[in-house]
Tab-separated table of C-alpha atoms in Angstrom:
chain	number	residue	atom	x	y	z
A	1	GLU	CA	115.824	-58.255	-197.676
A	2	ILE	CA	116.153	-61.733	-196.224
A	3	ARG	CA	118.868	-64.091	-197.423
A	4	SER	CA	119.665	-67.617	-196.323
A	5	LEU	CA	122.996	-69.370	-196.055
A	6	LEU	CA	122.143	-70.994	-199.385
A	7	ASP	CA	122.578	-67.514	-200.874
A	8	MET	CA	126.102	-67.348	-199.414
A	9	PRO	CA	127.878	-70.553	-200.473
A	10	HIS	CA	131.277	-68.978	-199.688
A	11	LEU	CA	130.620	-69.140	-195.940
A	12	PRO	CA	132.287	-72.013	-194.102
A	13	GLU	CA	130.130	-74.815	-192.758
A	14	VAL	CA	129.471	-74.547	-189.037
A	15	ILE	CA	130.125	-77.723	-187.074
A	16	GLU	CA	127.392	-78.140	-184.480
A	17	ASP	CA	129.507	-79.582	-181.685
A	18	GLY	CA	127.871	-77.881	-178.715
A	19	ALA	CA	126.451	-79.946	-175.885
A	20	THR	CA	123.269	-77.841	-175.796
A	21	LEU	CA	120.839	-76.272	-178.222
A	22	GLU	CA	121.874	-72.859	-176.903
A	23	GLU	CA	125.555	-73.485	-177.642
A	24	ASN	CA	124.827	-74.613	-181.206
A	25	ALA	CA	122.437	-71.753	-181.997
A	26	LEU	CA	124.898	-69.177	-180.643
A	27	LYS	CA	127.815	-70.720	-182.508
A	28	LYS	CA	125.959	-70.666	-185.828
A	29	ALA	CA	124.881	-67.056	-185.344
A	30	ARG	CA	128.295	-65.834	-184.203
A	31	GLU	CA	130.180	-67.493	-187.049
A	32	ALA	CA	127.749	-66.145	-189.662
A	33	TYR	CA	127.901	-62.669	-188.124
A	34	ARG	CA	131.718	-62.678	-188.079
A	35	ALA	CA	131.823	-63.758	-191.709
A	36	THR	CA	129.210	-61.280	-193.010
A	37	ASN	CA	128.845	-58.450	-190.472
A	38	LEU	CA	125.129	-58.594	-191.299
A	39	THR	CA	122.189	-59.072	-188.966
A	40	VAL	CA	121.940	-62.814	-188.409
A	41	LEU	CA	119.084	-65.014	-187.252
A	42	SER	CA	119.787	-68.656	-186.445
A	43	ASP	CA	118.263	-71.453	-184.441
A	44	ASP	CA	118.885	-74.907	-183.119
A	45	THR	CA	116.121	-77.313	-182.342
A	46	GLY	CA	115.922	-80.654	-180.618
A	47	LEU	CA	113.583	-83.220	-179.184
A	48	GLU	CA	113.878	-83.714	-175.425
A	49	VAL	CA	112.350	-86.858	-173.903
A	50	PHE	CA	111.864	-86.738	-170.139
A	51	HIS	CA	112.237	-90.501	-169.593
A	52	LEU	CA	115.613	-90.379	-171.373
A	53	GLY	CA	117.054	-87.530	-169.303
A	54	MET	CA	116.177	-84.981	-172.037
A	55	ARG	CA	117.938	-86.935	-174.786
A	56	PRO	CA	118.380	-86.708	-177.708
A	57	GLY	CA	118.415	-82.884	-177.267
A	58	ALA	CA	121.309	-81.237	-179.127
A	59	TYR	CA	122.078	-84.620	-180.724
A	60	SER	CA	118.621	-85.068	-182.272
A	61	ALA	CA	119.795	-84.965	-185.892
A	62	ARG	CA	122.516	-87.560	-185.310
A	63	TYR	CA	120.927	-89.612	-182.545
A	64	ALA	CA	121.363	-92.911	-184.390
A	65	GLY	CA	124.852	-91.904	-185.559
A	66	GLU	CA	126.455	-89.681	-188.178
A	67	GLY	CA	124.638	-89.943	-191.494
A	68	ALA	CA	121.562	-91.539	-189.919
A	69	SER	CA	118.213	-90.930	-191.594
A	70	TYR	CA	115.230	-89.347	-189.875
A	71	ARG	CA	113.697	-92.826	-189.745
A	72	ASP	CA	116.847	-94.295	-188.152
A	73	ASN	CA	116.690	-91.637	-185.442
A	74	TYR	CA	113.050	-92.090	-184.519
A	75	LEU	CA	113.308	-95.893	-184.650
A	76	LYS	CA	116.187	-95.741	-182.169
A	77	LEU	CA	114.076	-93.494	-179.950
A	78	LEU	CA	111.102	-95.865	-180.129
A	79	ALA	CA	113.351	-98.834	-179.279
A	80	GLU	CA	114.648	-97.010	-176.195
A	81	LEU	CA	111.067	-96.291	-175.100
A	82	GLU	CA	109.779	-99.809	-175.752
A	83	GLY	CA	107.645	-100.910	-172.819
A	84	VAL	CA	107.339	-97.390	-171.387
A	85	PRO	CA	103.642	-96.575	-170.903
A	86	THR	CA	102.108	-93.504	-172.529
A	87	ALA	CA	102.187	-91.620	-169.221
A	88	GLY	CA	105.984	-91.948	-169.154
A	89	ARG	CA	106.559	-90.890	-172.762
A	90	GLY	CA	106.400	-87.131	-172.232
A	91	ALA	CA	108.600	-85.065	-174.507
A	92	ARG	CA	109.023	-81.602	-175.893
A	93	PHE	CA	110.417	-80.012	-178.978
A	94	ARG	CA	112.556	-77.028	-178.004
A	95	CYS	CA	113.919	-74.302	-180.259
A	96	ILE	CA	116.481	-71.662	-179.369
A	97	ALA	CA	116.529	-68.729	-181.787
A	98	VAL	CA	119.444	-66.280	-181.791
A	99	LEU	CA	119.548	-62.840	-183.351
A	100	ILE	CA	122.786	-60.876	-183.672
A	101	ARG	CA	122.411	-57.298	-184.779
A	102	ASP	CA	125.190	-54.708	-184.526
A	103	GLY	CA	127.056	-57.147	-182.280
A	104	LEU	CA	124.205	-57.414	-179.761
A	105	VAL	CA	122.809	-60.890	-179.053
A	106	GLN	CA	119.140	-61.668	-178.371
A	107	THR	CA	117.735	-65.133	-177.739
A	108	ALA	CA	114.230	-66.575	-177.656
A	109	GLU	CA	113.019	-70.029	-176.686
A	110	GLY	CA	110.032	-71.914	-178.033
A	111	ILE	CA	108.673	-75.118	-176.523
A	112	CYS	CA	105.977	-77.469	-177.776
A	113	GLY	CA	105.148	-80.179	-175.265
A	114	GLY	CA	103.737	-83.548	-176.140
A	115	THR	CA	104.140	-87.302	-176.106
A	116	ILE	CA	106.087	-89.885	-178.073
A	117	VAL	CA	103.559	-92.272	-179.638
A	118	GLN	CA	104.056	-96.057	-179.738
A	119	ALA	CA	104.543	-96.274	-183.538
A	120	PRO	CA	105.129	-93.760	-186.341
A	121	ARG	CA	102.032	-92.134	-187.834
A	122	GLY	CA	101.631	-89.797	-190.795
A	123	VAL	CA	103.653	-88.867	-193.841
A	124	GLY	CA	104.143	-85.110	-193.478
A	125	GLY	CA	106.925	-83.151	-191.878
A	126	PHE	CA	110.395	-84.479	-191.158
A	127	GLY	CA	112.599	-85.691	-188.336
A	128	TYR	CA	110.687	-86.953	-185.329
A	129	ASP	CA	107.323	-85.625	-186.605
A	130	PRO	CA	105.833	-89.139	-187.135
A	131	VAL	CA	106.352	-90.041	-183.455
A	132	PHE	CA	105.603	-86.717	-181.698
A	133	MET	CA	102.019	-85.866	-180.727
A	134	PRO	CA	101.615	-82.327	-179.356
A	135	GLU	CA	99.680	-81.763	-176.138
A	136	GLY	CA	95.946	-81.419	-176.577
A	137	LEU	CA	95.872	-83.039	-180.013
A	138	ASP	CA	95.372	-86.608	-181.190
A	139	GLU	CA	97.532	-86.367	-184.311
A	140	THR	CA	101.303	-86.442	-184.672
A	141	PHE	CA	103.167	-83.544	-186.250
A	142	ALA	CA	103.393	-85.727	-189.388
A	143	GLU	CA	99.589	-86.002	-189.510
A	144	LEU	CA	98.852	-82.309	-188.951
A	145	SER	CA	98.416	-79.805	-191.752
A	146	GLN	CA	101.401	-77.547	-192.355
A	147	GLU	CA	99.227	-74.587	-191.317
A	148	ILE	CA	98.465	-76.020	-187.873
A	149	LYS	CA	102.024	-77.231	-187.302
A	150	ASN	CA	103.423	-73.824	-188.270
A	151	ARG	CA	101.087	-72.185	-185.752
A	152	ILE	CA	101.862	-74.383	-182.727
A	153	SER	CA	105.425	-75.548	-183.278
A	154	HIS	CA	108.409	-74.763	-181.086
A	155	ARG	CA	110.014	-72.825	-183.962
A	156	ALA	CA	106.877	-70.772	-184.490
A	157	ILE	CA	106.809	-69.890	-180.793
A	158	ALA	CA	110.509	-68.944	-180.701
A	159	PHE	CA	110.309	-66.826	-183.851
A	160	ARG	CA	107.108	-65.076	-182.730
A	161	LYS	CA	109.022	-64.069	-179.586
A	162	MET	CA	111.971	-62.953	-181.715
A	163	LYS	CA	109.768	-60.606	-183.792
A	164	GLN	CA	109.902	-58.015	-180.998
A	165	PHE	CA	113.628	-57.519	-181.710
A	166	LEU	CA	113.157	-57.008	-185.452
A	167	ASP	CA	112.010	-53.834	-187.186
A	168	ILE	CA	109.283	-55.489	-189.234
A	169	ASP	CA	105.548	-55.071	-189.532
A	170	PRO	CA	103.439	-58.023	-188.369
């Protein structure tokens, strides 16, 4: 049986104040495990842009400030990359998944490399999807079908790796 935090409204909200994706993913998993003593699976995900020293990273959701919209965040990113040629706009989505079972901690990382496009494209997805084009494709995450995105995404990669630690059939 799989339950989400939405099924457990009594749990306290976890403040993601870590400086890295790893710190945030571990914090979320540890706090949920302490509160429930159940097997816990969590993740933290961020966009890392090489030209910006791997920013926004762990601050991806609040890159343009607390309460910023997805659009605010990617517009700030595009403004910071204005004038940077395509060759210098390399980026990657990175996901750190954490599993805590019987007090033991397992982690898995998923990475999807790509490029930040010059202007937003597409209407699907969320977050930075309209400005991120994965390697080897000519469409942004927001232009791809959900099926393709779910197959190649950083989260998909991390959670496929995590499957080896779960007692589930493929």
